[in-house]
Amino acid sequence: MDINEKLYETYSLFTEIKGECSCKLIDELNMSELTLRQIEYIKKFDQYDCVTTSVLARDLELSKPSVTEMIKKFVKLECIYKQKCNEDGRVYYLHLTEKGKCIARFDEIAIKRVVDRIIASLEEEEINDLIRLLSKVK
């Protein structure tokens, strides 16, 4: 086996590990009930501490009824929760739950899990070598 094949095989195994970590996280967060577009909307939620339906509809360039339906689904899936405004009882603020925050930050969490597996598998010197080598790839 030549060096290209070895590198390809090794890198493929590494991406499999990331895939395993990602799949496990998808199952843990019950993300299979969400479309990619809905996941992107949850990521948009993460840009706010709290947001109203009207502001979200404007920022997502969607109709208010569309956003209202999406919010109902997200509440049912426990990704967001609604909080009534003290000053105006007609207004609700939307907040991400911990589950919603994890979905919004999915890529970051999946990478952290890969890093945890690397740390559990390698000695400190090997980790430093890996960091040095990967840092050369630009």
PDB file of N, CA and C in Angstrom, residues 32-129:
ATOM      1  N   SER A  32     -33.585  13.933  14.393  1.00  0.00           N
ATOM      2  CA  SER A  32     -34.105  13.330  13.159  1.00  0.00           C
ATOM      3  C   SER A  32     -35.498  13.854  12.812  1.00  0.00           C
ATOM      4  N   GLU A  33     -36.172  14.472  13.769  1.00  0.00           N
ATOM      5  CA  GLU A  33     -37.491  15.053  13.516  1.00  0.00           C
ATOM      6  C   GLU A  33     -37.411  16.453  12.911  1.00  0.00           C
ATOM      7  N   LEU A  34     -36.203  16.946  12.740  1.00  0.00           N
ATOM      8  CA  LEU A  34     -36.005  18.297  12.208  1.00  0.00           C
ATOM      9  C   LEU A  34     -35.423  18.238  10.798  1.00  0.00           C
ATOM     10  N   THR A  35     -35.840  19.172   9.966  1.00  0.00           N
ATOM     11  CA  THR A  35     -35.234  19.312   8.646  1.00  0.00           C
ATOM     12  C   THR A  35     -33.964  20.149   8.779  1.00  0.00           C
ATOM     13  N   LEU A  36     -33.128  20.118   7.759  1.00  0.00           N
ATOM     14  CA  LEU A  36     -31.923  20.954   7.782  1.00  0.00           C
ATOM     15  C   LEU A  36     -32.285  22.429   7.886  1.00  0.00           C
ATOM     16  N   ARG A  37     -33.332  22.827   7.212  1.00  0.00           N
ATOM     17  CA  ARG A  37     -33.766  24.233   7.274  1.00  0.00           C
ATOM     18  C   ARG A  37     -34.187  24.604   8.700  1.00  0.00           C
ATOM     19  N   GLN A  38     -34.911  23.709   9.361  1.00  0.00           N
ATOM     20  CA  GLN A  38     -35.330  23.983  10.738  1.00  0.00           C
ATOM     21  C   GLN A  38     -34.131  24.074  11.672  1.00  0.00           C
ATOM     22  N   ILE A  39     -33.128  23.247  11.432  1.00  0.00           N
ATOM     23  CA  ILE A  39     -31.904  23.325  12.233  1.00  0.00           C
ATOM     24  C   ILE A  39     -31.226  24.673  12.012  1.00  0.00           C
ATOM     25  N   GLU A  40     -31.228  25.141  10.777  1.00  0.00           N
ATOM     26  CA  GLU A  40     -30.669  26.477  10.502  1.00  0.00           C
ATOM     27  C   GLU A  40     -31.458  27.563  11.230  1.00  0.00           C
ATOM     28  N   TYR A  41     -32.765  27.415  11.314  1.00  0.00           N
ATOM     29  CA  TYR A  41     -33.587  28.384  12.051  1.00  0.00           C
ATOM     30  C   TYR A  41     -33.236  28.362  13.542  1.00  0.00           C
ATOM     31  N   ILE A  42     -33.018  27.172  14.077  1.00  0.00           N
ATOM     32  CA  ILE A  42     -32.623  27.087  15.488  1.00  0.00           C
ATOM     33  C   ILE A  42     -31.274  27.765  15.691  1.00  0.00           C
ATOM     34  N   LYS A  43     -30.376  27.619  14.736  1.00  0.00           N
ATOM     35  CA  LYS A  43     -29.090  28.321  14.818  1.00  0.00           C
ATOM     36  C   LYS A  43     -29.308  29.831  14.812  1.00  0.00           C
ATOM     37  N   LYS A  44     -30.283  30.285  14.053  1.00  0.00           N
ATOM     38  CA  LYS A  44     -30.609  31.716  14.019  1.00  0.00           C
ATOM     39  C   LYS A  44     -31.131  32.167  15.389  1.00  0.00           C
ATOM     40  N   PHE A  45     -31.973  31.323  16.030  1.00  0.00           N
ATOM     41  CA  PHE A  45     -32.457  31.617  17.380  1.00  0.00           C
ATOM     42  C   PHE A  45     -31.290  31.857  18.325  1.00  0.00           C
ATOM     43  N   ASP A  46     -30.226  31.096  18.138  1.00  0.00           N
ATOM     44  CA  ASP A  46     -29.081  31.152  19.043  1.00  0.00           C
ATOM     45  C   ASP A  46     -28.372  32.503  18.998  1.00  0.00           C
ATOM     46  N   GLN A  47     -28.664  33.309  18.020  1.00  0.00           N
ATOM     47  CA  GLN A  47     -28.047  34.632  17.920  1.00  0.00           C
ATOM     48  C   GLN A  47     -28.707  35.639  18.862  1.00  0.00           C
ATOM     49  N   TYR A  48     -29.822  35.252  19.458  1.00  0.00           N
ATOM     50  CA  TYR A  48     -30.565  36.131  20.356  1.00  0.00           C
ATOM     51  C   TYR A  48     -30.582  35.553  21.768  1.00  0.00           C
ATOM     52  N   ASP A  49     -30.634  36.445  22.766  1.00  0.00           N
ATOM     53  CA  ASP A  49     -30.930  35.974  24.127  1.00  0.00           C
ATOM     54  C   ASP A  49     -32.401  35.603  24.189  1.00  0.00           C
ATOM     55  N   CYS A  50     -33.214  36.474  23.633  1.00  0.00           N
ATOM     56  CA  CYS A  50     -34.634  36.217  23.485  1.00  0.00           C
ATOM     57  C   CYS A  50     -35.105  37.005  22.271  1.00  0.00           C
ATOM     58  N   VAL A  51     -36.201  36.548  21.672  1.00  0.00           N
ATOM     59  CA  VAL A  51     -36.674  37.185  20.446  1.00  0.00           C
ATOM     60  C   VAL A  51     -38.192  37.021  20.374  1.00  0.00           C
ATOM     61  N   THR A  52     -38.840  37.929  19.695  1.00  0.00           N
ATOM     62  CA  THR A  52     -40.279  37.807  19.484  1.00  0.00           C
ATOM     63  C   THR A  52     -40.542  37.158  18.129  1.00  0.00           C
ATOM     64  N   THR A  53     -41.755  36.672  17.964  1.00  0.00           N
ATOM     65  CA  THR A  53     -42.148  36.064  16.695  1.00  0.00           C
ATOM     66  C   THR A  53     -42.003  37.062  15.552  1.00  0.00           C
ATOM     67  N   SER A  54     -42.402  38.293  15.783  1.00  0.00           N
ATOM     68  CA  SER A  54     -42.334  39.319  14.733  1.00  0.00           C
ATOM     69  C   SER A  54     -40.899  39.589  14.290  1.00  0.00           C
ATOM     70  N   VAL A  55     -40.001  39.730  15.232  1.00  0.00           N
ATOM     71  CA  VAL A  55     -38.600  39.992  14.901  1.00  0.00           C
ATOM     72  C   VAL A  55     -38.006  38.789  14.172  1.00  0.00           C
ATOM     73  N   LEU A  56     -38.337  37.607  14.633  1.00  0.00           N
ATOM     74  CA  LEU A  56     -37.819  36.398  13.996  1.00  0.00           C
ATOM     75  C   LEU A  56     -38.339  36.280  12.564  1.00  0.00           C
ATOM     76  N   ALA A  57     -39.625  36.552  12.363  1.00  0.00           N
ATOM     77  CA  ALA A  57     -40.205  36.494  11.016  1.00  0.00           C
ATOM     78  C   ALA A  57     -39.498  37.487  10.091  1.00  0.00           C
ATOM     79  N   ARG A  58     -39.257  38.679  10.593  1.00  0.00           N
ATOM     80  CA  ARG A  58     -38.559  39.696   9.795  1.00  0.00           C
ATOM     81  C   ARG A  58     -37.150  39.239   9.439  1.00  0.00           C
ATOM     82  N   ASP A  59     -36.402  38.745  10.435  1.00  0.00           N
ATOM     83  CA  ASP A  59     -35.008  38.353  10.214  1.00  0.00           C
ATOM     84  C   ASP A  59     -34.871  37.111   9.333  1.00  0.00           C
ATOM     85  N   LEU A  60     -35.844  36.207   9.418  1.00  0.00           N
ATOM     86  CA  LEU A  60     -35.808  35.004   8.590  1.00  0.00           C
ATOM     87  C   LEU A  60     -36.469  35.210   7.231  1.00  0.00           C
ATOM     88  N   GLU A  61     -37.078  36.391   7.069  1.00  0.00           N
ATOM     89  CA  GLU A  61     -37.804  36.724   5.843  1.00  0.00           C
ATOM     90  C   GLU A  61     -38.893  35.701   5.552  1.00  0.00           C
ATOM     91  N   LEU A  62     -39.660  35.397   6.613  1.00  0.00           N
ATOM     92  CA  LEU A  62     -40.792  34.479   6.515  1.00  0.00           C
ATOM     93  C   LEU A  62     -42.038  35.181   7.026  1.00  0.00           C
ATOM     94  N   SER A  63     -43.188  34.650   6.662  1.00  0.00           N
ATOM     95  CA  SER A  63     -44.431  35.233   7.163  1.00  0.00           C
ATOM     96  C   SER A  63     -44.575  34.898   8.645  1.00  0.00           C
ATOM     97  N   LYS A  64     -45.296  35.759   9.350  1.00  0.00           N
ATOM     98  CA  LYS A  64     -45.515  35.530  10.770  1.00  0.00           C
ATOM     99  C   LYS A  64     -46.252  34.206  11.012  1.00  0.00           C
ATOM    100  N   PRO A  65     -47.295  33.869  10.204  1.00  0.00           N
ATOM    101  CA  PRO A  65     -47.952  32.565  10.402  1.00  0.00           C
ATOM    102  C   PRO A  65     -46.999  31.373  10.209  1.00  0.00           C
ATOM    103  N   SER A  66     -46.061  31.473   9.259  1.00  0.00           N
ATOM    104  CA  SER A  66     -45.080  30.396   9.056  1.00  0.00           C
ATOM    105  C   SER A  66     -44.186  30.239  10.275  1.00  0.00           C
ATOM    106  N   VAL A  67     -43.748  31.352  10.816  1.00  0.00           N
ATOM    107  CA  VAL A  67     -42.886  31.322  11.990  1.00  0.00           C
ATOM    108  C   VAL A  67     -43.664  30.798  13.197  1.00  0.00           C
ATOM    109  N   THR A  68     -44.933  31.181  13.304  1.00  0.00           N
ATOM    110  CA  THR A  68     -45.772  30.699  14.407  1.00  0.00           C
ATOM    111  C   THR A  68     -45.892  29.176  14.375  1.00  0.00           C
ATOM    112  N   GLU A  69     -46.082  28.610  13.200  1.00  0.00           N
ATOM    113  CA  GLU A  69     -46.169  27.142  13.065  1.00  0.00           C
ATOM    114  C   GLU A  69     -44.836  26.487  13.417  1.00  0.00           C
ATOM    115  N   MET A  70     -43.755  27.089  12.974  1.00  0.00           N
ATOM    116  CA  MET A  70     -42.429  26.566  13.274  1.00  0.00           C
ATOM    117  C   MET A  70     -42.191  26.596  14.791  1.00  0.00           C
ATOM    118  N   ILE A  71     -42.585  27.670  15.428  1.00  0.00           N
ATOM    119  CA  ILE A  71     -42.406  27.810  16.873  1.00  0.00           C
ATOM    120  C   ILE A  71     -43.191  26.724  17.608  1.00  0.00           C
ATOM    121  N   LYS A  72     -44.402  26.446  17.149  1.00  0.00           N
ATOM    122  CA  LYS A  72     -45.207  25.390  17.777  1.00  0.00           C
ATOM    123  C   LYS A  72     -44.463  24.058  17.738  1.00  0.00           C
ATOM    124  N   LYS A  73     -43.863  23.762  16.602  1.00  0.00           N
ATOM    125  CA  LYS A  73     -43.108  22.508  16.471  1.00  0.00           C
ATOM    126  C   LYS A  73     -41.907  22.519  17.401  1.00  0.00           C
ATOM    127  N   PHE A  74     -41.175  23.632  17.451  1.00  0.00           N
ATOM    128  CA  PHE A  74     -39.989  23.719  18.288  1.00  0.00           C
ATOM    129  C   PHE A  74     -40.337  23.610  19.774  1.00  0.00           C
ATOM    130  N   VAL A  75     -41.482  24.170  20.164  1.00  0.00           N
ATOM    131  CA  VAL A  75     -41.926  24.049  21.555  1.00  0.00           C
ATOM    132  C   VAL A  75     -42.254  22.585  21.850  1.00  0.00           C
ATOM    133  N   LYS A  76     -42.958  21.934  20.927  1.00  0.00           N
ATOM    134  CA  LYS A  76     -43.324  20.520  21.097  1.00  0.00           C
ATOM    135  C   LYS A  76     -42.080  19.643  21.218  1.00  0.00           C
ATOM    136  N   LEU A  77     -41.045  19.960  20.447  1.00  0.00           N
ATOM    137  CA  LEU A  77     -39.798  19.195  20.481  1.00  0.00           C
ATOM    138  C   LEU A  77     -38.862  19.643  21.602  1.00  0.00           C
ATOM    139  N   GLU A  78     -39.335  20.589  22.420  1.00  0.00           N
ATOM    140  CA  GLU A  78     -38.580  21.107  23.565  1.00  0.00           C
ATOM    141  C   GLU A  78     -37.273  21.773  23.172  1.00  0.00           C
ATOM    142  N   CYS A  79     -37.293  22.475  22.040  1.00  0.00           N
ATOM    143  CA  CYS A  79     -36.119  23.220  21.577  1.00  0.00           C
ATOM    144  C   CYS A  79     -36.175  24.673  22.032  1.00  0.00           C
ATOM    145  N   ILE A  80     -37.388  25.191  22.178  1.00  0.00           N
ATOM    146  CA  ILE A  80     -37.564  26.563  22.659  1.00  0.00           C
ATOM    147  C   ILE A  80     -38.683  26.590  23.687  1.00  0.00           C
ATOM    148  N   TYR A  81     -38.730  27.671  24.441  1.00  0.00           N
ATOM    149  CA  TYR A  81     -39.859  27.901  25.331  1.00  0.00           C
ATOM    150  C   TYR A  81     -40.278  29.362  25.199  1.00  0.00           C
ATOM    151  N   LYS A  82     -41.552  29.594  25.506  1.00  0.00           N
ATOM    152  CA  LYS A  82     -42.116  30.942  25.403  1.00  0.00           C
ATOM    153  C   LYS A  82     -42.257  31.534  26.802  1.00  0.00           C
ATOM    154  N   GLN A  83     -41.991  32.843  26.878  1.00  0.00           N
ATOM    155  CA  GLN A  83     -42.122  33.562  28.137  1.00  0.00           C
ATOM    156  C   GLN A  83     -42.936  34.824  27.870  1.00  0.00           C
ATOM    157  N   LYS A  84     -44.009  34.992  28.614  1.00  0.00           N
ATOM    158  CA  LYS A  84     -44.882  36.147  28.427  1.00  0.00           C
ATOM    159  C   LYS A  84     -44.188  37.420  28.892  1.00  0.00           C
ATOM    160  N   CYS A  85     -44.344  38.479  28.114  1.00  0.00           N
ATOM    161  CA  CYS A  85     -43.775  39.786  28.452  1.00  0.00           C
ATOM    162  C   CYS A  85     -44.566  40.384  29.617  1.00  0.00           C
ATOM    163  N   ASN A  86     -43.872  40.861  30.634  1.00  0.00           N
ATOM    164  CA  ASN A  86     -44.534  41.456  31.795  1.00  0.00           C
ATOM    165  C   ASN A  86     -45.257  42.753  31.450  1.00  0.00           C
ATOM    166  N   GLU A  87     -44.686  43.546  30.523  1.00  0.00           N
ATOM    167  CA  GLU A  87     -45.271  44.845  30.171  1.00  0.00           C
ATOM    168  C   GLU A  87     -46.455  44.716  29.212  1.00  0.00           C
ATOM    169  N   ASP A  88     -46.412  43.735  28.320  1.00  0.00           N
ATOM    170  CA  ASP A  88     -47.461  43.555  27.312  1.00  0.00           C
ATOM    171  C   ASP A  88     -47.801  42.072  27.218  1.00  0.00           C
ATOM    172  N   GLY A  89     -48.912  41.689  27.797  1.00  0.00           N
ATOM    173  CA  GLY A  89     -49.316  40.291  27.870  1.00  0.00           C
ATOM    174  C   GLY A  89     -49.560  39.631  26.523  1.00  0.00           C
ATOM    175  N   ARG A  90     -49.656  40.439  25.466  1.00  0.00           N
ATOM    176  CA  ARG A  90     -49.863  39.874  24.124  1.00  0.00           C
ATOM    177  C   ARG A  90     -48.551  39.395  23.505  1.00  0.00           C
ATOM    178  N   VAL A  91     -47.456  39.851  24.059  1.00  0.00           N
ATOM    179  CA  VAL A  91     -46.139  39.557  23.496  1.00  0.00           C
ATOM    180  C   VAL A  91     -45.479  38.406  24.262  1.00  0.00           C
ATOM    181  N   TYR A  92     -44.891  37.489  23.502  1.00  0.00           N
ATOM    182  CA  TYR A  92     -44.131  36.381  24.087  1.00  0.00           C
ATOM    183  C   TYR A  92     -42.694  36.465  23.604  1.00  0.00           C
ATOM    184  N   TYR A  93     -41.782  36.242  24.530  1.00  0.00           N
ATOM    185  CA  TYR A  93     -40.374  36.149  24.164  1.00  0.00           C
ATOM    186  C   TYR A  93     -40.030  34.669  24.002  1.00  0.00           C
ATOM    187  N   LEU A  94     -39.228  34.380  23.018  1.00  0.00           N
ATOM    188  CA  LEU A  94     -38.827  33.011  22.721  1.00  0.00           C
ATOM    189  C   LEU A  94     -37.380  32.817  23.159  1.00  0.00           C
ATOM    190  N   HIS A  95     -37.137  31.708  23.830  1.00  0.00           N
ATOM    191  CA  HIS A  95     -35.798  31.384  24.332  1.00  0.00           C
ATOM    192  C   HIS A  95     -35.457  29.954  23.919  1.00  0.00           C
ATOM    193  N   LEU A  96     -34.195  29.706  23.654  1.00  0.00           N
ATOM    194  CA  LEU A  96     -33.748  28.336  23.405  1.00  0.00           C
ATOM    195  C   LEU A  96     -33.648  27.577  24.729  1.00  0.00           C
ATOM    196  N   THR A  97     -34.064  26.321  24.719  1.00  0.00           N
ATOM    197  CA  THR A  97     -33.833  25.434  25.846  1.00  0.00           C
ATOM    198  C   THR A  97     -32.399  24.924  25.750  1.00  0.00           C
ATOM    199  N   GLU A  98     -31.965  24.163  26.740  1.00  0.00           N
ATOM    200  CA  GLU A  98     -30.633  23.558  26.656  1.00  0.00           C
ATOM    201  C   GLU A  98     -30.533  22.661  25.431  1.00  0.00           C
ATOM    202  N   LYS A  99     -31.590  21.904  25.162  1.00  0.00           N
ATOM    203  CA  LYS A  99     -31.607  21.046  23.977  1.00  0.00           C
ATOM    204  C   LYS A  99     -31.473  21.904  22.717  1.00  0.00           C
ATOM    205  N   GLY A 100     -32.203  23.011  22.651  1.00  0.00           N
ATOM    206  CA  GLY A 100     -32.118  23.911  21.503  1.00  0.00           C
ATOM    207  C   GLY A 100     -30.724  24.491  21.332  1.00  0.00           C
ATOM    208  N   LYS A 101     -30.097  24.844  22.440  1.00  0.00           N
ATOM    209  CA  LYS A 101     -28.725  25.374  22.377  1.00  0.00           C
ATOM    210  C   LYS A 101     -27.763  24.316  21.844  1.00  0.00           C
ATOM    211  N   CYS A 102     -27.957  23.071  22.268  1.00  0.00           N
ATOM    212  CA  CYS A 102     -27.095  21.983  21.789  1.00  0.00           C
ATOM    213  C   CYS A 102     -27.287  21.759  20.291  1.00  0.00           C
ATOM    214  N   ILE A 103     -28.529  21.846  19.829  1.00  0.00           N
ATOM    215  CA  ILE A 103     -28.792  21.697  18.393  1.00  0.00           C
ATOM    216  C   ILE A 103     -28.131  22.836  17.629  1.00  0.00           C
ATOM    217  N   ALA A 104     -28.265  24.047  18.144  1.00  0.00           N
ATOM    218  CA  ALA A 104     -27.679  25.214  17.483  1.00  0.00           C
ATOM    219  C   ALA A 104     -26.157  25.120  17.420  1.00  0.00           C
ATOM    220  N   ARG A 105     -25.580  24.471  18.402  1.00  0.00           N
ATOM    221  CA  ARG A 105     -24.114  24.373  18.501  1.00  0.00           C
ATOM    222  C   ARG A 105     -23.632  22.950  18.199  1.00  0.00           C
ATOM    223  N   PHE A 106     -24.402  22.246  17.400  1.00  0.00           N
ATOM    224  CA  PHE A 106     -24.156  20.839  17.094  1.00  0.00           C
ATOM    225  C   PHE A 106     -22.735  20.572  16.607  1.00  0.00           C
ATOM    226  N   ASP A 107     -22.272  21.328  15.623  1.00  0.00           N
ATOM    227  CA  ASP A 107     -20.940  21.088  15.041  1.00  0.00           C
ATOM    228  C   ASP A 107     -19.847  21.208  16.099  1.00  0.00           C
ATOM    229  N   GLU A 108     -19.962  22.227  16.908  1.00  0.00           N
ATOM    230  CA  GLU A 108     -18.967  22.460  17.962  1.00  0.00           C
ATOM    231  C   GLU A 108     -18.958  21.296  18.967  1.00  0.00           C
ATOM    232  N   ILE A 109     -20.129  20.824  19.355  1.00  0.00           N
ATOM    233  CA  ILE A 109     -20.223  19.723  20.324  1.00  0.00           C
ATOM    234  C   ILE A 109     -19.681  18.433  19.722  1.00  0.00           C
ATOM    235  N   ALA A 110     -20.008  18.179  18.457  1.00  0.00           N
ATOM    236  CA  ALA A 110     -19.514  16.961  17.794  1.00  0.00           C
ATOM    237  C   ALA A 110     -17.986  16.967  17.726  1.00  0.00           C
ATOM    238  N   ILE A 111     -17.400  18.108  17.392  1.00  0.00           N
ATOM    239  CA  ILE A 111     -15.935  18.209  17.333  1.00  0.00           C
ATOM    240  C   ILE A 111     -15.326  18.009  18.719  1.00  0.00           C
ATOM    241  N   LYS A 112     -15.966  18.562  19.741  1.00  0.00           N
ATOM    242  CA  LYS A 112     -15.455  18.368  21.106  1.00  0.00           C
ATOM    243  C   LYS A 112     -15.466  16.892  21.480  1.00  0.00           C
ATOM    244  N   ARG A 113     -16.462  16.164  21.014  1.00  0.00           N
ATOM    245  CA  ARG A 113     -16.520  14.724  21.310  1.00  0.00           C
ATOM    246  C   ARG A 113     -15.399  13.974  20.591  1.00  0.00           C
ATOM    247  N   VAL A 114     -15.086  14.389  19.383  1.00  0.00           N
ATOM    248  CA  VAL A 114     -13.962  13.776  18.668  1.00  0.00           C
ATOM    249  C   VAL A 114     -12.666  14.058  19.431  1.00  0.00           C
ATOM    250  N   VAL A 115     -12.502  15.282  19.869  1.00  0.00           N
ATOM    251  CA  VAL A 115     -11.307  15.656  20.629  1.00  0.00           C
ATOM    252  C   VAL A 115     -11.223  14.836  21.914  1.00  0.00           C
ATOM    253  N   ASP A 116     -12.356  14.630  22.572  1.00  0.00           N
ATOM    254  CA  ASP A 116     -12.361  13.810  23.788  1.00  0.00           C
ATOM    255  C   ASP A 116     -11.890  12.386  23.500  1.00  0.00           C
ATOM    256  N   ARG A 117     -12.305  11.847  22.339  1.00  0.00           N
ATOM    257  CA  ARG A 117     -11.856  10.491  21.968  1.00  0.00           C
ATOM    258  C   ARG A 117     -10.362  10.470  21.682  1.00  0.00           C
ATOM    259  N   ILE A 118      -9.863  11.517  21.055  1.00  0.00           N
ATOM    260  CA  ILE A 118      -8.423  11.599  20.790  1.00  0.00           C
ATOM    261  C   ILE A 118      -7.657  11.641  22.107  1.00  0.00           C
ATOM    262  N   ILE A 119      -8.115  12.474  23.022  1.00  0.00           N
ATOM    263  CA  ILE A 119      -7.443  12.611  24.320  1.00  0.00           C
ATOM    264  C   ILE A 119      -7.463  11.291  25.080  1.00  0.00           C
ATOM    265  N   ALA A 120      -8.575  10.563  24.971  1.00  0.00           N
ATOM    266  CA  ALA A 120      -8.683   9.274  25.667  1.00  0.00           C
ATOM    267  C   ALA A 120      -7.814   8.192  25.027  1.00  0.00           C
ATOM    268  N   SER A 121      -7.458   8.380  23.760  1.00  0.00           N
ATOM    269  CA  SER A 121      -6.730   7.340  23.021  1.00  0.00           C
ATOM    270  C   SER A 121      -5.228   7.555  22.939  1.00  0.00           C
ATOM    271  N   LEU A 122      -4.780   8.795  23.090  1.00  0.00           N
ATOM    272  CA  LEU A 122      -3.363   9.105  22.866  1.00  0.00           C
ATOM    273  C   LEU A 122      -2.692   9.607  24.130  1.00  0.00           C
ATOM    274  N   GLU A 123      -1.382   9.431  24.151  1.00  0.00           N
ATOM    275  CA  GLU A 123      -0.561   9.998  25.223  1.00  0.00           C
ATOM    276  C   GLU A 123      -0.360  11.486  24.934  1.00  0.00           C
ATOM    277  N   GLU A 124       0.033  12.227  25.952  1.00  0.00           N
ATOM    278  CA  GLU A 124       0.200  13.674  25.805  1.00  0.00           C
ATOM    279  C   GLU A 124       1.186  14.023  24.690  1.00  0.00           C
ATOM    280  N   GLU A 125       2.305  13.309  24.618  1.00  0.00           N
ATOM    281  CA  GLU A 125       3.299  13.578  23.579  1.00  0.00           C
ATOM    282  C   GLU A 125       2.706  13.325  22.184  1.00  0.00           C
ATOM    283  N   GLU A 126       1.923  12.264  22.059  1.00  0.00           N
ATOM    284  CA  GLU A 126       1.280  11.957  20.770  1.00  0.00           C
ATOM    285  C   GLU A 126       0.277  13.050  20.385  1.00  0.00           C
ATOM    286  N   ILE A 127      -0.435  13.546  21.378  1.00  0.00           N
ATOM    287  CA  ILE A 127      -1.396  14.633  21.119  1.00  0.00           C
ATOM    288  C   ILE A 127      -0.651  15.870  20.633  1.00  0.00           C
ATOM    289  N   ASN A 128       0.464  16.189  21.284  1.00  0.00           N
ATOM    290  CA  ASN A 128       1.263  17.345  20.859  1.00  0.00           C
ATOM    291  C   ASN A 128       1.801  17.155  19.447  1.00  0.00           C
ATOM    292  N   ASP A 129       2.215  15.927  19.120  1.00  0.00           N
ATOM    293  CA  ASP A 129       2.672  15.630  17.751  1.00  0.00           C
ATOM    294  C   ASP A 129       1.531  15.810  16.757  1.00  0.00           C
TER     295      ASP A 129
END
